[in-house]
Amino acid sequence: MIRVGMGFDVHRFEAGRKLILGGVEIPHERGLAGHSDADVLAHAVCDAILGAAALGDIGQHFPDTDPRWRGADSMIFLREAVALAAAQGLRPNNVDAVVVAERPRLAPHLGRMRARLAEALGLGEGAVSVKATTSERLGFTGREEGIAAQAVCTLRAGPS
Ligand code: MG
């Protein structure tokens, strides 16, 4: 039995913040705005896990009105989503994700993002894929107003 979930997230750029993607700090002149560390990739993966388990969404479990999550490391959300799925007898099987950003160039960092996500999800790196693309200068990502991420995740029955 395999269940699939999808996640999508967007965060706008904000000066004076660190850029964190997939749990990795990426050198850039700006970071992303958000209540937590604004890790748009981790948030999309988190929503994919919650979606596959039909457990709602990240905003429901980790509301941005909760001071506990102020500046939070989004790897915490991933670990918690995995624990919530495990309580339903489901565990991550694989993840595939794509980050849409005009800049910075993400290719040099994809391996580290993959490793951090795999660790948080309790998966081998062979079960986690992270890709990056631009949007050909079109739309809000193309104008460098923000970064978007999409993810799909499959869960299977079994102990984590
Ligand atoms: Mg988010």
XYZ file of C-alpha atoms in Angstrom, residues 41-51 58 62 74 77-78 81 151:
18
model
C 11.785 23.478 0.441
C 11.393 21.847 3.856
C 7.864 23.287 4.094
C 6.843 21.814 0.731
C 8.237 18.405 1.748
C 6.471 18.649 5.112
C 3.147 19.339 3.391
C 3.736 16.406 1.026
C 4.212 14.067 4.005
C 1.173 15.427 5.834
C -0.823 15.237 2.598
C 1.911 22.610 7.990
C 2.804 24.619 13.247
C 12.168 23.639 9.782
C 8.611 20.297 11.307
C 9.807 17.473 9.064
C 5.415 15.285 10.317
C 7.396 18.227 -3.493
